[in-house]
Amino acid sequence: MLECVINISEGRNHAIIDSLAQSCAGDLLDIHSDPDHNRSVFTLVGVEAPRALARAAVATLSLGDHSGVHPRIGVVDVVPFVPLVDSTMHDAQKARDEFAAWAAVELNVPSFLYGSERTLPDIRKNAWTSLMPNVGSHSPHPTAGAMCVGVREPLVAYNLWLENVDLETTRRIASVVRTASIRTLGLQVGAFTQVSVNLIQPMIAGPNDVHEAVSQHAKVHHAELVGLLPASVLATIPRARWEDLDLSVEQTIEWRVTNR
């Protein structure tokens, strides 16, 4: 089984989000929407549901109507394929390549590939300048832009909300706590600022670790798990910390797969 955690550039219009969810309902494990990011993270399983969701999003959304604090290059912005226990990175890469080829032909949307070739931050930094899409046109789709289609191990997406901390200070904190295992952005999110985090090696640096690192520089108002996390990561964190860290058994990939 493969997991696919698609980031869609819409986090405000609940009717649209619900409609997109219906397109992939049978294989949908979780949706996390954020109006300030104007972004929704759909956690799916399999290879058909990502195509159904992408088709619906491209037909419905336009980058020309989009605003939000999170960077993006497309309405279907990020499409990572992730091997779960009974699949391999080879399976995930095959799914990635086939999805990108399908998107170019069926949707006329080009794809930048990430994985062993480059990282997602590399694409964010260089897309449309020194880096052109790997699959499809070298021009963006007029309304859908392009996609970042990747392969990766399970990661944990996580937000730490700070109150009464200005954006410049938040960006400095994000930079200070950033490591090879912790990717960060400092963002203004309404009245709060936020250290937005991808824990790309969560067994090395997990939610508790980044919470403690940020807390050394500012008081964390609250934490927020984006999507799901592996049960193995949750098991490394003391049960007494789960509530403060916005974690629970029900938010693990394994629990959602078993109970969908």
XYZ file of C-alpha atoms in Angstrom:
260
model
C 0.000 0.000 0.000
C 1.162 3.501 -0.871
C 0.239 6.668 0.952
C -0.146 9.908 -1.025
C -0.331 13.215 0.860
C -1.626 15.740 -1.669
C -1.443 19.460 -0.861
C -4.236 21.368 -2.605
C -4.239 25.171 -2.880
C -7.631 25.727 -1.262
C -8.264 25.975 2.464
C -11.181 28.394 2.811
C -14.133 27.334 0.669
C -15.689 24.430 2.566
C -18.079 23.560 -0.254
C -15.165 23.117 -2.668
C -13.130 21.146 -0.123
C -16.100 18.842 0.521
C -16.595 18.357 -3.216
C -12.911 17.480 -3.667
C -13.157 15.029 -0.772
C -16.063 13.275 -2.498
C -13.874 12.655 -5.541
C -11.590 10.370 -3.511
C -13.815 9.416 -0.577
C -13.169 5.667 -0.608
C -9.417 6.065 -0.140
C -9.348 9.248 1.965
C -7.779 8.944 5.421
C -7.644 12.585 6.515
C -8.129 16.217 5.487
C -6.426 19.126 7.199
C -7.447 22.588 5.956
C -5.945 25.933 6.916
C -7.580 29.198 5.778
C -4.488 31.344 6.353
C -2.271 28.982 4.390
C -5.259 28.588 2.021
C -4.225 24.986 1.706
C -5.695 21.555 2.359
C -3.690 18.392 2.955
C -5.478 15.246 1.773
C -4.004 11.974 3.043
C -4.905 9.181 0.633
C -3.991 5.556 -0.002
C -3.427 3.917 -3.377
C -2.734 5.331 -6.831
C -6.233 5.922 -8.213
C -7.466 8.358 -5.547
C -4.631 10.857 -6.202
C -5.634 10.998 -9.857
C -9.311 11.491 -9.039
C -8.482 14.308 -6.593
C -6.036 15.974 -8.988
C -8.555 15.848 -11.842
C -11.248 17.430 -9.674
C -8.913 20.127 -8.316
C -7.616 21.150 -11.740
C -11.193 21.385 -13.026
C -12.342 23.472 -10.047
C -9.499 25.737 -8.889
C -7.379 28.501 -10.379
C -4.113 29.985 -9.152
C -5.402 33.355 -10.342
C -7.973 33.281 -7.529
C -5.547 32.114 -4.867
C -3.903 33.952 -2.008
C -2.309 32.508 1.104
C 0.811 32.629 3.243
C 2.179 29.243 2.158
C 4.294 29.100 -1.042
C 2.822 27.165 -3.974
C 3.360 26.599 -7.691
C 0.065 24.909 -8.527
C -3.498 24.212 -7.483
C -2.345 20.625 -6.980
C 0.862 21.768 -5.388
C 2.590 18.760 -3.851
C 1.983 15.070 -4.596
C 4.326 12.818 -2.593
C 4.064 9.018 -2.814
C 5.122 7.279 0.394
C 5.727 3.531 0.855
C 3.953 1.970 3.803
C 4.914 -1.341 5.415
C 3.996 -3.611 2.507
C 5.499 -1.504 -0.311
C 8.911 -0.190 -1.328
C 10.535 3.010 -2.487
C 10.680 1.418 -5.941
C 6.877 1.073 -5.866
C 6.552 4.694 -4.782
C 8.866 5.963 -7.525
C 6.964 3.976 -10.149
C 3.704 5.538 -8.914
C 5.307 9.004 -8.943
C 6.553 8.684 -12.518
C 3.273 7.241 -13.781
C 1.262 9.986 -12.049
C 3.424 12.745 -13.580
C 3.096 11.205 -17.047
C -0.675 10.915 -16.581
C -0.996 14.536 -15.390
C 0.892 15.800 -18.457
C -1.312 13.880 -20.899
C -4.714 13.958 -19.198
C -4.605 17.329 -17.437
C -1.965 19.187 -19.470
C -0.236 20.060 -16.185
C 3.577 19.766 -16.021
C 5.399 18.212 -13.061
C 8.643 18.874 -11.259
C 9.933 15.621 -9.788
C 11.605 15.313 -6.400
C 13.167 12.467 -4.483
C 16.658 11.223 -5.230
C 17.032 13.896 -7.951
C 16.347 16.950 -5.761
C 14.394 18.104 -2.739
C 11.093 19.927 -2.592
C 12.842 23.091 -1.285
C 15.082 22.957 -4.382
C 11.965 23.141 -6.551
C 10.467 25.959 -4.489
C 13.678 27.948 -4.925
C 14.436 27.282 -8.595
C 11.174 26.478 -10.424
C 10.727 28.397 -13.689
C 14.206 29.960 -13.455
C 17.098 27.501 -13.476
C 14.755 24.501 -13.183
C 12.093 23.463 -15.692
C 9.504 20.687 -15.292
C 10.762 17.129 -15.733
C 7.511 15.961 -17.304
C 5.174 17.877 -19.596
C 5.279 21.404 -20.930
C 7.942 23.917 -19.944
C 5.154 26.454 -19.494
C 2.704 26.382 -16.585
C -0.911 25.409 -17.110
C -2.864 28.696 -17.406
C -4.993 28.056 -14.298
C -3.431 25.029 -12.578
C 0.262 25.984 -12.724
C 2.458 22.955 -12.135
C 2.825 20.105 -9.665
C 5.666 18.963 -7.430
C 5.407 15.170 -7.637
C 7.712 13.242 -5.371
C 8.684 10.142 -3.500
C 9.720 10.155 0.146
C 9.699 8.302 3.409
C 6.956 9.144 5.936
C 7.369 12.597 7.463
C 5.456 14.640 10.017
C 4.036 18.039 9.067
C 3.700 20.201 12.136
C 2.880 23.796 13.075
C 3.939 25.680 16.184
C 1.908 28.824 16.849
C 3.539 31.789 18.611
C 1.667 34.694 20.215
C 3.078 38.225 20.488
C 6.160 37.303 18.455
C 6.826 39.389 15.346
C 7.438 37.829 11.954
C 11.122 38.762 11.792
C 11.771 37.042 15.132
C 9.720 34.009 14.094
C 11.731 33.664 10.898
C 14.926 33.872 12.923
C 13.686 31.147 15.271
C 12.734 28.994 12.282
C 16.246 29.415 10.904
C 17.920 28.622 14.227
C 16.024 25.348 14.775
C 16.358 24.215 11.156
C 18.515 21.100 10.659
C 18.964 18.310 8.133
C 15.993 16.590 9.802
C 13.842 19.681 10.435
C 12.647 21.929 7.602
C 11.036 25.173 8.702
C 9.297 28.332 7.507
C 8.405 31.381 9.581
C 4.945 32.667 8.620
C 2.415 35.298 9.652
C -0.874 33.528 10.319
C -3.585 35.975 11.302
C -2.794 37.481 14.705
C -0.190 34.784 15.356
C 3.107 33.892 13.812
C 3.933 30.293 13.078
C 6.927 28.044 12.696
C 5.704 25.684 9.982
C 7.703 22.459 10.104
C 8.341 19.336 8.060
C 10.021 16.670 10.170
C 11.607 14.652 7.398
C 13.334 12.156 9.713
C 10.785 12.010 12.536
C 12.458 9.085 14.296
C 15.540 11.320 14.685
C 13.765 14.645 15.310
C 10.068 14.416 16.069
C 7.293 16.724 17.328
C 8.559 16.752 20.909
C 12.074 17.659 19.776
C 11.049 20.599 17.594
C 8.579 21.829 20.228
C 11.370 21.906 22.795
C 13.768 23.582 20.344
C 11.329 26.393 19.515
C 10.345 26.761 23.189
C 13.919 27.712 24.007
C 13.383 30.917 21.986
C 9.688 31.747 22.475
C 6.600 30.487 24.273
C 4.575 28.148 22.061
C 0.893 29.089 22.229
C -0.227 25.770 20.747
C 0.953 22.972 18.491
C -0.849 21.507 15.492
C -0.318 18.209 13.688
C -1.010 18.551 9.962
C -2.373 15.282 8.629
C -1.226 12.022 10.202
C 1.938 10.555 11.698
C 3.380 7.030 11.851
C 2.545 5.027 14.978
C 6.264 4.346 15.429
C 6.879 8.092 15.870
C 4.064 8.457 18.388
C 5.484 5.529 20.389
C 8.743 7.447 20.975
C 6.930 10.324 22.749
C 5.851 10.098 26.407
C 2.077 9.700 26.704
C 1.926 12.670 29.083
C 3.138 14.950 26.239
C 0.582 13.919 23.633
C -2.133 16.450 24.471
C 0.239 19.425 24.476
C 1.729 18.247 21.195
C -1.701 17.690 19.533
C -1.085 13.962 19.114
C -3.194 10.842 19.613
C -3.444 7.233 18.482
C -6.375 8.223 16.257
C -4.055 10.547 14.312
C -1.702 7.767 13.251
C -1.623 6.434 9.700
C -2.048 2.887 10.958
C -5.196 3.686 12.981
C -6.818 5.470 10.035
C -5.988 2.642 7.604
C -7.477 0.065 9.967
C -10.577 2.127 10.756
C -11.418 3.698 7.394
